[in-house]
Rosetta silent file (secondary structure, phi, psi, omega in degrees, C-alpha in Angstrom):
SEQUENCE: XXXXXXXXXXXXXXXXXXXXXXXXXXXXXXXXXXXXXXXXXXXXXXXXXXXXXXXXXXXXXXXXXXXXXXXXXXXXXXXXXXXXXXXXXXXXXXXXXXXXXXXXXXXXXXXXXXXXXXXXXXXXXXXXXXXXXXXXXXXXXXXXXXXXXXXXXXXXXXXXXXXXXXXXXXXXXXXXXXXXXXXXXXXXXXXXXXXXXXXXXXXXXXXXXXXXXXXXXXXXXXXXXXXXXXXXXXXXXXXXXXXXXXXXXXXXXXXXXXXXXXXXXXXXXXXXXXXXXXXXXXXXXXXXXXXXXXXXXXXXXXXXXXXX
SCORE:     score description
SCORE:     0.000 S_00000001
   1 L     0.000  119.245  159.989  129.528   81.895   60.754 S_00000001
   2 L   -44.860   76.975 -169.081  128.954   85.596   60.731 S_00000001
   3 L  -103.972  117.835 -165.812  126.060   85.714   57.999 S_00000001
   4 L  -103.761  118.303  167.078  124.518   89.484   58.011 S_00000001
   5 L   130.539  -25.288  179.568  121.573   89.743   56.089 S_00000001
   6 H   -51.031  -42.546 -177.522  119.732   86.242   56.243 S_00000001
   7 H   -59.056  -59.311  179.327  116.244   87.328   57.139 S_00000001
   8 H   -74.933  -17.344  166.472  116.558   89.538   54.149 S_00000001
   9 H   -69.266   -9.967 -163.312  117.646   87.179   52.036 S_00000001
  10 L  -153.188   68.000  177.407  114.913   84.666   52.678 S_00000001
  11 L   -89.492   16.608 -154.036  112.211   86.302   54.040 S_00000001
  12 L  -101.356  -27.260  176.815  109.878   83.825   53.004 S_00000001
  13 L  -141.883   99.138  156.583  111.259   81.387   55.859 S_00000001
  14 L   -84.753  150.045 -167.058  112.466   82.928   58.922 S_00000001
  15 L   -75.103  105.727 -176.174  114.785   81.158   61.011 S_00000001
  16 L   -71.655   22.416  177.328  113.333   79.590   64.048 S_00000001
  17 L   -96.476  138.476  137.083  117.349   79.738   65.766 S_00000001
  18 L   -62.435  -71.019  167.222  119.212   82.252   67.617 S_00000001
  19 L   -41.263  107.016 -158.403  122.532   80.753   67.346 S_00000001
  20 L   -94.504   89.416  167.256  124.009   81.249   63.936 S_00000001
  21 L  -136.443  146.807  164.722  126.584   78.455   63.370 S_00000001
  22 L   -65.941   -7.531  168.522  127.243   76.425   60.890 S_00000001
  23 L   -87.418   -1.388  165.134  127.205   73.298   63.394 S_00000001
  24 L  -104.170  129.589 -175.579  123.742   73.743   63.602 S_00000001
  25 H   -36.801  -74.329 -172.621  121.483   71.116   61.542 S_00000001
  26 H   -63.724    7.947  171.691  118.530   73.974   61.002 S_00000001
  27 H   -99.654  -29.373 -176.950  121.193   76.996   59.910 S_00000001
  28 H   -75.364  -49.119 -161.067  123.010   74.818   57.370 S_00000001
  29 H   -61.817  -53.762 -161.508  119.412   73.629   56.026 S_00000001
  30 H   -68.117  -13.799 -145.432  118.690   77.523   55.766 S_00000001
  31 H  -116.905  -62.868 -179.034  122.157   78.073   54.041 S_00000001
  32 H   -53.111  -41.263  158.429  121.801   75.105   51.387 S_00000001
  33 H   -21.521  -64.542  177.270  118.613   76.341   50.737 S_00000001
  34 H   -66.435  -37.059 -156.653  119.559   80.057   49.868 S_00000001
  35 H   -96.444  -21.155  156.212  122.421   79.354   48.186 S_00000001
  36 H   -42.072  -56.962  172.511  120.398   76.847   46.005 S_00000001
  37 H   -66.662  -95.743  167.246  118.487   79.519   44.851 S_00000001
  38 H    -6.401  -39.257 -176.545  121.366   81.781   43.914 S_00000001
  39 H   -65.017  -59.527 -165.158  122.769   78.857   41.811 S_00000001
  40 H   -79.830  -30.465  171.063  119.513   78.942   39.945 S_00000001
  41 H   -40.557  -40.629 -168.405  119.223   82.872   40.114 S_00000001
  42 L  -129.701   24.131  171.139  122.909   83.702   38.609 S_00000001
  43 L    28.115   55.876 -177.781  123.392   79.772   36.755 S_00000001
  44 L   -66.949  167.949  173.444  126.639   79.987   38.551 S_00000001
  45 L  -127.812  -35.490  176.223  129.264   77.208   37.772 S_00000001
  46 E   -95.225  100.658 -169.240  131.584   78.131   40.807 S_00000001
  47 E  -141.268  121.643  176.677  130.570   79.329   44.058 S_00000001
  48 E   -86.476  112.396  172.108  132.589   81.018   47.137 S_00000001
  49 E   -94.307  112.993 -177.601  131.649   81.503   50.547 S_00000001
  50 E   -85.718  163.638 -170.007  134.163   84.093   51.874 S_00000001
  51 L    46.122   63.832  149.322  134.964   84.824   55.731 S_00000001
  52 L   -90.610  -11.346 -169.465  134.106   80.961   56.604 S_00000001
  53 L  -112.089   23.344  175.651  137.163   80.198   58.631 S_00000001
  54 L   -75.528  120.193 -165.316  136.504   82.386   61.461 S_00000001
  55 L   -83.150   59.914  153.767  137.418   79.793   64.216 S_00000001
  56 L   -94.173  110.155 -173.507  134.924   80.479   66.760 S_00000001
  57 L  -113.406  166.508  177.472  133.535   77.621   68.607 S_00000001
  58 L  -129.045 -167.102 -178.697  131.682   77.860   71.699 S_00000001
  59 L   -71.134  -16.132  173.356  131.225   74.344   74.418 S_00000001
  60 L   -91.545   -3.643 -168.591  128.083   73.541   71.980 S_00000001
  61 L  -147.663  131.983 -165.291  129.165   73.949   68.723 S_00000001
  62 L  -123.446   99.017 -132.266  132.019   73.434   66.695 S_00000001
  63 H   -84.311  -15.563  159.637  132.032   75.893   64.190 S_00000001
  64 H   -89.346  -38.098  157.809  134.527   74.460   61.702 S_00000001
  65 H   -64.388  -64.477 -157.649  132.964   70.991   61.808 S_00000001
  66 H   -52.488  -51.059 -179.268  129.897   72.772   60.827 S_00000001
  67 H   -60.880  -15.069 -160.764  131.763   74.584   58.337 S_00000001
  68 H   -77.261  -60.766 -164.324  133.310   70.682   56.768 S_00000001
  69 H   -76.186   -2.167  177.377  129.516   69.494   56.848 S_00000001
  70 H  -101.771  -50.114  165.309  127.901   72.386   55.275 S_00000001
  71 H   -25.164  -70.931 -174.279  130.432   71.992   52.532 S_00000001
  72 H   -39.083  -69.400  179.180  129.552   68.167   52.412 S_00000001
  73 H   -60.317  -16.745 -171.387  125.700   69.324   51.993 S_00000001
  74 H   -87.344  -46.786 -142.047  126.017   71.911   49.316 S_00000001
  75 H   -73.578  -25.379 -170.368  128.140   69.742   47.539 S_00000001
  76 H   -81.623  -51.410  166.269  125.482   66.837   47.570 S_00000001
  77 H   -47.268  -62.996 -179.677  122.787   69.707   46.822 S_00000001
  78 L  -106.995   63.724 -172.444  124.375   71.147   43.945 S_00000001
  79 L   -70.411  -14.675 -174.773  126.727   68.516   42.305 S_00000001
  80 L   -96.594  -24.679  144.310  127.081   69.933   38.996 S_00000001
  81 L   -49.920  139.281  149.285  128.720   73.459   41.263 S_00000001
  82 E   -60.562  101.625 -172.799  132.598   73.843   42.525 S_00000001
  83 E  -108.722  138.643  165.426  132.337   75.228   46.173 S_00000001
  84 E  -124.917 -159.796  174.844  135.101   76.911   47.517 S_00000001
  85 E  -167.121  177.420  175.026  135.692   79.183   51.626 S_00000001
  86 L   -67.709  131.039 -178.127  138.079   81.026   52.676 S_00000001
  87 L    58.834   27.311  156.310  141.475   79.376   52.579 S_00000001
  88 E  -123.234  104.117 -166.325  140.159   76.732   50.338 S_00000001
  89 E    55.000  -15.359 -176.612  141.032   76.668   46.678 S_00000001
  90 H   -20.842  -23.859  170.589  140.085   80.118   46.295 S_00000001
  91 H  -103.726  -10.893  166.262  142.233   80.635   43.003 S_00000001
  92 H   -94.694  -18.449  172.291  141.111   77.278   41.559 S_00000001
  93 H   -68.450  -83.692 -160.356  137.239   78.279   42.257 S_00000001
  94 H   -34.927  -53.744  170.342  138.296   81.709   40.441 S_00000001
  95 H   -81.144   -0.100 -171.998  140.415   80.147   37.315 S_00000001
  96 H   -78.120  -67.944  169.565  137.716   77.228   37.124 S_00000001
  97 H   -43.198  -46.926 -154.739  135.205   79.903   36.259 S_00000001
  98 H   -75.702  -89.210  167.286  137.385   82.199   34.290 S_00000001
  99 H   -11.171  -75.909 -171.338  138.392   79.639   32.343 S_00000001
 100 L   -41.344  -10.927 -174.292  135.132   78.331   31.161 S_00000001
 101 L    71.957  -51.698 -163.052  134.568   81.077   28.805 S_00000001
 102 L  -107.533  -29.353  168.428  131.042   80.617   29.727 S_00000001
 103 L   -12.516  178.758  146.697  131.732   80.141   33.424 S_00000001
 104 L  -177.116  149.140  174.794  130.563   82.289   36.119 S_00000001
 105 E  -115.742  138.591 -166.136  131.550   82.700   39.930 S_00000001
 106 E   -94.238  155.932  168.681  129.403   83.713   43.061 S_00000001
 107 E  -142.814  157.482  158.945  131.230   84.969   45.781 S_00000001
 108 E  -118.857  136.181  165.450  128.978   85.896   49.220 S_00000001
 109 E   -99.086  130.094 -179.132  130.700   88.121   51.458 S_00000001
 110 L   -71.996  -21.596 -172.090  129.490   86.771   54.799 S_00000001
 111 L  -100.129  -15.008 -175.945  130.551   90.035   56.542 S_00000001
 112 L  -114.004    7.340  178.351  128.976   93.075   54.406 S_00000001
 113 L    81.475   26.456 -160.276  126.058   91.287   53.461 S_00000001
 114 E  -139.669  167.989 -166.239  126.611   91.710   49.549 S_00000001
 115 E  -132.303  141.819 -160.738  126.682   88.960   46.999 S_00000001
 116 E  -126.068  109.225 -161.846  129.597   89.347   44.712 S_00000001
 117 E  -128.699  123.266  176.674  129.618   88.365   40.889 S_00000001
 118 E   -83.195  154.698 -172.265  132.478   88.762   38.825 S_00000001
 119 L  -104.133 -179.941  179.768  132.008   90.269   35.424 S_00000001
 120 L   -54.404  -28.463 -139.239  133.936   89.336   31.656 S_00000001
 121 L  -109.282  -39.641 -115.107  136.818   90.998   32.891 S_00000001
 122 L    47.474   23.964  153.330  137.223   89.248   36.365 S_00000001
 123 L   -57.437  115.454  146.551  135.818   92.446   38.310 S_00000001
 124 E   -58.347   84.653 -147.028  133.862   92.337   40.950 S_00000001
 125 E  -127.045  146.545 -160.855  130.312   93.640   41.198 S_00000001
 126 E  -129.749  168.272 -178.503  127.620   93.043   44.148 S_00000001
 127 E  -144.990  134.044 -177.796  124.060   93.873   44.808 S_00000001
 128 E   -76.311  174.763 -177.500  122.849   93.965   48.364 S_00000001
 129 H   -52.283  -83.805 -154.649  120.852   90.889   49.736 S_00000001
 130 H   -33.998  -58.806  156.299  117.598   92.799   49.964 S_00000001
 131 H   -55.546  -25.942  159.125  117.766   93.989   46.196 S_00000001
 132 H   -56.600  -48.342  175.190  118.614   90.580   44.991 S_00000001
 133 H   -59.072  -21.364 -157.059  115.669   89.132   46.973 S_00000001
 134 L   -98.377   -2.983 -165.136  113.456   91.662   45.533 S_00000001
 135 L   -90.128  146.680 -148.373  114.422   90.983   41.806 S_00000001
 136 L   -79.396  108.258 -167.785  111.693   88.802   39.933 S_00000001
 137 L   -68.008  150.507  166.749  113.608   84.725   40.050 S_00000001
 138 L   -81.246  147.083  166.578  113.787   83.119   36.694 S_00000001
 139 L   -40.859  168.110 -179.929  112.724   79.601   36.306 S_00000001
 140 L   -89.208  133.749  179.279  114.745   76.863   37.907 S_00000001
 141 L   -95.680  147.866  173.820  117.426   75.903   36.006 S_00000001
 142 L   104.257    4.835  158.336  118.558   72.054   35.707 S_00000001
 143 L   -48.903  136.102 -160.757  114.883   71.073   35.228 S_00000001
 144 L  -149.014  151.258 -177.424  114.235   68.152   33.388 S_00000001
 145 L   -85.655  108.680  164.206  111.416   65.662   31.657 S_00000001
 146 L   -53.211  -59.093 -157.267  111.153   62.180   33.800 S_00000001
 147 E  -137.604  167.812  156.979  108.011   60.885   32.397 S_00000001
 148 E  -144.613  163.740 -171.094  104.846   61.414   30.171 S_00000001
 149 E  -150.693  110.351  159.239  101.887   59.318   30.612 S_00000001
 150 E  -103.274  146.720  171.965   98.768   58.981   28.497 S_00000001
 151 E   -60.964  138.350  158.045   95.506   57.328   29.801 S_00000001
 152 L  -134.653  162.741 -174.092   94.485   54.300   27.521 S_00000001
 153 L   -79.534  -49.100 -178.242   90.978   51.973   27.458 S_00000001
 154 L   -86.867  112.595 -170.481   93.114   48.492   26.898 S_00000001
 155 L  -102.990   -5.084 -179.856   96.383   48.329   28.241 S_00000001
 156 L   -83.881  -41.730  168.555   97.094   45.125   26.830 S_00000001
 157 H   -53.170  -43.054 -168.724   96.125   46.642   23.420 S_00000001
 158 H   -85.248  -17.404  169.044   97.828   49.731   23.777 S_00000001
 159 H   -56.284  -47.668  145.964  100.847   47.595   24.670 S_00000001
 160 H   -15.858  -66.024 -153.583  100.818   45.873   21.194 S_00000001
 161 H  -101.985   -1.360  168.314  100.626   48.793   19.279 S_00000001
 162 H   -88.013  -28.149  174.456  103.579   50.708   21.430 S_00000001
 163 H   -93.730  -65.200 -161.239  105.531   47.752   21.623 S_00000001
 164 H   -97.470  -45.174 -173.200  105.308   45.326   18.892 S_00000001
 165 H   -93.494  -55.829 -173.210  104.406   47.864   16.062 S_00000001
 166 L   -67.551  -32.055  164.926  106.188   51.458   16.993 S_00000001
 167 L   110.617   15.846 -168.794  109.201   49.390   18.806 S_00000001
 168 L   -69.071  165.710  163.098  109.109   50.948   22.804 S_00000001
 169 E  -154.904  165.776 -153.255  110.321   48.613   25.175 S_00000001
 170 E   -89.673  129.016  173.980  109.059   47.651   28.606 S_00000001
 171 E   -77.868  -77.304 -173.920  110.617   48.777   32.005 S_00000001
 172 E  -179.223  147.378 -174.604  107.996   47.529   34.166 S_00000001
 173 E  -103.139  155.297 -161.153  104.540   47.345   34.826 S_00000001
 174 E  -158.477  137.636 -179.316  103.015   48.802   37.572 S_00000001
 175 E  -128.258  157.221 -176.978   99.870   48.929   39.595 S_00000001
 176 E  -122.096  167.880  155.955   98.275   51.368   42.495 S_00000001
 177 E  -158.282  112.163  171.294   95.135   50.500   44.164 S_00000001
 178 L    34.315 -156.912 -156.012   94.000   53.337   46.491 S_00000001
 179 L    86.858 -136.895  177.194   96.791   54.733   49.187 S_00000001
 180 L   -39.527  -79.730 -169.801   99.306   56.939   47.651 S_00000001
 181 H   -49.349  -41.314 -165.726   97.187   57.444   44.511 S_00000001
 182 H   -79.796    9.463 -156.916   93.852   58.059   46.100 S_00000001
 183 H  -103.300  -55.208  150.885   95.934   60.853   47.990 S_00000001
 184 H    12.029  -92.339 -168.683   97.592   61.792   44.572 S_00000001
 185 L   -91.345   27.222  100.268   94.762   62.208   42.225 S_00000001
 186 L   110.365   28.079 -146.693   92.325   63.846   45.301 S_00000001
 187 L  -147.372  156.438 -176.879   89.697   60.772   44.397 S_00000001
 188 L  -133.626  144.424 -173.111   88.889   57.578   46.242 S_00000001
 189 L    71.631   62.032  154.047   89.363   54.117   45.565 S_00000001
 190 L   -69.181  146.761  143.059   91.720   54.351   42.846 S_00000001
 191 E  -139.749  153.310  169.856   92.918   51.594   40.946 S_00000001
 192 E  -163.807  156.304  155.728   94.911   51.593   38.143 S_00000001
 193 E  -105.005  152.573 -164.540   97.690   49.804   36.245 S_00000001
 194 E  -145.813  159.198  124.338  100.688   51.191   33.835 S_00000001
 195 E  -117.898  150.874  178.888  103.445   50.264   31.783 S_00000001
 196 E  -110.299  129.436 -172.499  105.907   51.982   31.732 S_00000001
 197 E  -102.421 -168.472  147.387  108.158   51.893   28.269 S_00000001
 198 E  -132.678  159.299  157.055  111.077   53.678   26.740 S_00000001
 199 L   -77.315  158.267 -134.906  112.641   54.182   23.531 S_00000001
 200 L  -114.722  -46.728 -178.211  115.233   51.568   22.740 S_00000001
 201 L   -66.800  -16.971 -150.519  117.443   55.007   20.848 S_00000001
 202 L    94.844 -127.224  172.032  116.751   57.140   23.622 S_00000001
 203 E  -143.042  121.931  175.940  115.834   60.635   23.722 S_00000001
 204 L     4.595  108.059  146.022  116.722   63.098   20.463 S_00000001
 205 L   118.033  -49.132 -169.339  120.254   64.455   20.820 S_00000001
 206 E   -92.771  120.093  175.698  120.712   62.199   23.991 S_00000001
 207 L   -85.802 -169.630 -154.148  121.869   58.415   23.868 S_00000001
 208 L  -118.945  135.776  164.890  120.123   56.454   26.199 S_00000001
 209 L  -107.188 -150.498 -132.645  122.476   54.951   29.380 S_00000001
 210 L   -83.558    6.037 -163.374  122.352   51.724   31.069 S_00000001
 211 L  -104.175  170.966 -168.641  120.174   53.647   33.777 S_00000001
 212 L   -72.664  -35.423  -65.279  115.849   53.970   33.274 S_00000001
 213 L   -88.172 -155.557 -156.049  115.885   57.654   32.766 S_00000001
 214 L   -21.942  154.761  179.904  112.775   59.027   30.382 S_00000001
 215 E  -141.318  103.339  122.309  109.502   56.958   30.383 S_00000001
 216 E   -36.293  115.521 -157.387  106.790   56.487   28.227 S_00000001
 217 E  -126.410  158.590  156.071  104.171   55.556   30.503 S_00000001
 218 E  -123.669  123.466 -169.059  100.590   53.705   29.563 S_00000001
 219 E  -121.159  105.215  174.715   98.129   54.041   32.171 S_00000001
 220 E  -103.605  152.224  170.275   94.645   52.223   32.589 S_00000001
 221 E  -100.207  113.714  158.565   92.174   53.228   35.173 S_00000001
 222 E   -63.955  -46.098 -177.541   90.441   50.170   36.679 S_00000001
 223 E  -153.715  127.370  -25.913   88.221   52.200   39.093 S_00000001
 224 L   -76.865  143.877 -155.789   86.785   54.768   38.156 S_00000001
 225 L   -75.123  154.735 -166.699   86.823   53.674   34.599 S_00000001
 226 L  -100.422  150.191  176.350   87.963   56.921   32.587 S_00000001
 227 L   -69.761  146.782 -161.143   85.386   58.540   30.254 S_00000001
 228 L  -130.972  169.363 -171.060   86.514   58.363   26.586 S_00000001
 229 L   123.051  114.498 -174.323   85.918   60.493   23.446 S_00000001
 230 L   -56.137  129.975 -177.223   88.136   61.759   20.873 S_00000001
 231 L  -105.883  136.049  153.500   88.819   65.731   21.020 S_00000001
 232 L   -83.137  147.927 -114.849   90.052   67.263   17.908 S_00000001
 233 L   -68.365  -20.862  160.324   93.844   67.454   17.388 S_00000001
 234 L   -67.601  -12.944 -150.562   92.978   71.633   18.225 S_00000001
 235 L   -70.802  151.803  156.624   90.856   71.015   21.209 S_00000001
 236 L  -101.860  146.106  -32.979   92.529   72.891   24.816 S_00000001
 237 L   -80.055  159.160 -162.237   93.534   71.433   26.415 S_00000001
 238 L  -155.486  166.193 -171.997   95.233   68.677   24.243 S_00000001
 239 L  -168.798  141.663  177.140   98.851   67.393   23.938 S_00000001
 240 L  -136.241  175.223  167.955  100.532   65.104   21.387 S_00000001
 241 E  -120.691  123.020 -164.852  103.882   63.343   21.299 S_00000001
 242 E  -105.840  138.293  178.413  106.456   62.959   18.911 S_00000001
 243 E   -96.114  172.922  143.432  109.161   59.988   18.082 S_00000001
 244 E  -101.767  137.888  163.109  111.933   60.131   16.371 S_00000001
 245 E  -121.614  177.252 -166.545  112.724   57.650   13.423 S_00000001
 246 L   -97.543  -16.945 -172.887  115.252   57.023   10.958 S_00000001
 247 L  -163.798   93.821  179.862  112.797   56.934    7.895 S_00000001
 248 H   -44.109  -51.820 -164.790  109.475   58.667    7.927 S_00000001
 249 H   -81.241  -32.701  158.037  108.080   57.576    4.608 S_00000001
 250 H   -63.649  -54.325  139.714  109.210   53.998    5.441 S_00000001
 251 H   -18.763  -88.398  115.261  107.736   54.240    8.537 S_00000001
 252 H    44.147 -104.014 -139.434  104.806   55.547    7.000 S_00000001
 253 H   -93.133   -5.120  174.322  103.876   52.903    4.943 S_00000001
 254 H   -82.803  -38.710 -145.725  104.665   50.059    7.720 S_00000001
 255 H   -77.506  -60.624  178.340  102.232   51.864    9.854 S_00000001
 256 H   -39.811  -51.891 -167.593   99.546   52.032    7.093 S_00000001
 257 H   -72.984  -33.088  155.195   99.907   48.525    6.295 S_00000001
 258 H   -47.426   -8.489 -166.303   99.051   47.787   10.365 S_00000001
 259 L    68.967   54.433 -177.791   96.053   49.517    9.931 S_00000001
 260 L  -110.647  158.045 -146.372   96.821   52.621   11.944 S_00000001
 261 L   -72.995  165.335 -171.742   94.595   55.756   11.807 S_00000001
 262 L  -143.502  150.306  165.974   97.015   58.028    9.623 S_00000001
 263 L   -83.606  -80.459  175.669   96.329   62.153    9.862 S_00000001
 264 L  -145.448 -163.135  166.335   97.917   62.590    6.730 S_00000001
 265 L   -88.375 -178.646 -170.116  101.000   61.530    4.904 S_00000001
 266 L   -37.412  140.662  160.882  104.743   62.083    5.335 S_00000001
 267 E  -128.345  128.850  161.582  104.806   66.455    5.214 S_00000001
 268 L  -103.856  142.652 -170.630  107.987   68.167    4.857 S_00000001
 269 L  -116.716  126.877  169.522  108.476   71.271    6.184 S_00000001
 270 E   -98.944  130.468  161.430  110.551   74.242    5.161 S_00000001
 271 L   149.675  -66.352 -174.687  112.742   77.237    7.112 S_00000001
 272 L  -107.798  105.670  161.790  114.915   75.787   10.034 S_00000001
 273 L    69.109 -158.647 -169.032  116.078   73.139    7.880 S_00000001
 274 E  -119.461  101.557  163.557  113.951   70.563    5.852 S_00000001
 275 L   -63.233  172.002 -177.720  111.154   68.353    8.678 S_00000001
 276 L  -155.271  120.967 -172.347  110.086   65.422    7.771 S_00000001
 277 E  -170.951  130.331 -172.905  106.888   65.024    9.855 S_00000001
 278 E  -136.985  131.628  164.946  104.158   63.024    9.809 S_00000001
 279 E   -96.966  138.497  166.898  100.625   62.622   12.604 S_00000001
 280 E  -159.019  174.989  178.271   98.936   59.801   13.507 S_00000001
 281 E  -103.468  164.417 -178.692   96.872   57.899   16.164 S_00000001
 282 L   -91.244 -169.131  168.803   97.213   55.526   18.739 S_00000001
 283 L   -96.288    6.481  142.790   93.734   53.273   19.098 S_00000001
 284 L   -65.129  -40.494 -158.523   92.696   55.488   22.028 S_00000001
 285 L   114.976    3.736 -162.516   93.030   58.406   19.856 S_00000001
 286 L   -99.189  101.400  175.578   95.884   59.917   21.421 S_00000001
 287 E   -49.776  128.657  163.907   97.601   62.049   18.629 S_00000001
 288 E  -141.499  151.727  161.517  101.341   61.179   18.092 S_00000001
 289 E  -105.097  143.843  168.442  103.928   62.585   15.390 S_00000001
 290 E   -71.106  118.758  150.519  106.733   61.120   13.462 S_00000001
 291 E  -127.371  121.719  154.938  110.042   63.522   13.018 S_00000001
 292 E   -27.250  119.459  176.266  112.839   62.235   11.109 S_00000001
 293 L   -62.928  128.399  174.608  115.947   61.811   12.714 S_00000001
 294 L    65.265   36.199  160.372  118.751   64.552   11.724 S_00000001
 295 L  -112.023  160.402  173.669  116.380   66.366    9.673 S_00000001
 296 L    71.318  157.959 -176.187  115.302   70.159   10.619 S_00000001
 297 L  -107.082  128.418 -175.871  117.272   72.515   12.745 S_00000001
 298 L  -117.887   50.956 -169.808  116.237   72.659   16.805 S_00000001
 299 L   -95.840  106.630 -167.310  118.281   76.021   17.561 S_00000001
 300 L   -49.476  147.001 -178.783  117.230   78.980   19.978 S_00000001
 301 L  -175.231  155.351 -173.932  116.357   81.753   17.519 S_00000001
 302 L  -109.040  138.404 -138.420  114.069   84.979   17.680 S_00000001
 303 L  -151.742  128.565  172.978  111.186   84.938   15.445 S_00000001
 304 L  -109.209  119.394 -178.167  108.437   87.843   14.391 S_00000001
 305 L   -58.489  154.984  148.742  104.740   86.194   14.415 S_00000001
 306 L   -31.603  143.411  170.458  102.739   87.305   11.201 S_00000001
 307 L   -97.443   37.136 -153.218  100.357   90.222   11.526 S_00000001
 308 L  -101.471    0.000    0.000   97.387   88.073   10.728 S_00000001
């Protein structure tokens, strides 16, 4: 494949190949790679590599098998993209995009070097490699929360009051003892044990499917035993966690009757929509909040801080 342009696109890894085929393992690795980044750089939904079907093979390389398997890999790489080449779908990559209202399509021209983004209109407009490389990357998009973990002194305790009184339920417990973990955490002789829970609803917004996805995790340290002491709810760094329930004030008063440390009672909050929000502790001390389910508004919006 005739790619002009690679070095500048990625100068951060130069390519330890002469031969530039797509039948080679380390040029396709280089190519999923690049074009990864462009996905998250331009949130593309559609993406074309043009001039792919030039059928030049030589006796080591077979430059359209390369091209089938480089396909294969992007596709595997990026699964939530459409990949099209030359003299493949090219007008179904194009109305796929189009279409979406929201869409967008990538095109690379393999032969000038330029990366080619259609506009509202379906117009084409490019940037060369070298200014695209040089433009400041955005976060990666498709990022997502796996897990959270807090440290607790009991884990049998902390199960109790995560389990039997707030309602989590258990995935599986899990232990480390030095290995992995001592490599992990930069410390020797670890041990430690977790469970790891979930919410039974899921996660706000999200229903939960049949697969483990988000974790609550509770994690005791066996060796070395972790140092304890309550920060206040202000201290940096500090971090609390919020459920959702169906009835704060009900809630509330269940919680109360368990004996559980209460911040303060149910508070409602006014301006994107009416919270319902209440803090309280676990018996570590590890601040958590209450928010009422389908109360309050969670909307991107632009907001001018106070001049206090």
């Amino acid at each position: 494949m005739a790619f002009l342009g690679v070095q500048e696109f990625n100068r951060a890894r130069e390519p330890t190949f002469a031969y530039i085929s797509p039948d080679a393992p380390a040029f396709r690795e280089l190519m999923v790679d690049c074009i990864g980044r462009l996905v998250n750089d331009y949130a593309v939904d559609a993406f074309h590599l043009d001039q792919s079907a030039f059928p030049i093979n030589d006796l080591h390389h077979d430059h359209m098998r390369g091209v089938g398997l480089l396909f294969e890999e992007l596709q595997a790489a990026l699964p939530g993209v459409l990949f099209s080449g030359e003299r493949t779908s090219e007008w179904v990559a194009g109305m796929y995009a189009l279409s979406s209202g929201q869409g967008k399509i990538l095109w690379i021209d393999t032969a000038l070097g330029r990366l080619q983004d259609l506009d509202e209109n379906g117009k084409m407009r490019g940037e060369s490699l070298q200014a695209h490389n040089s433009r400041k990357r955005p976060k990666m998009k498709g990022i997502t929360i796996d897990h959270v973990a807090i440290m607790v002194s009991d884990l049998e305790k902390s199960l109790h009051f995560y389990r039997d009184i707030l309602g989590m339920e258990v995935v599986s417990p899990e232990e480390h003892d030095g290995g992995p973990i001592d490599e992990m955490t930069a410390m020797s002789n670890v041990h430690m044990r977790e469970y790891r829970l979930r919410p039974p609803g899921g996660v706000n917004g999200h229903t939960r499917t049949s697969e483990q996805g988000f974790t609550f995790d509770l994690i005791q340290w066996i060796n070395p035993e972790s140092p304890t002491g309550r920060q206040p709810l202000h201290h940096v760094p500090s971090a609390h966690f919020c459920f959702g329930v169906e009835d704060v004030p009900a809630t509330y008063e269940r919680l109360k009757a368990a004996g559980v440390e209460i911040v303060s009672p149910p508070v409602r909050f006014e301006g994107e929509g009416d919270w319902h929000v209440l803090f309280f502790y676990d018996p570590d001390g590890n601040l958590l909040e209450l928010n009422e389910i389908g109360t309050g508004e969670q909307a991107p919006h632009d907001f001018n801080w106070s001049s206090a």
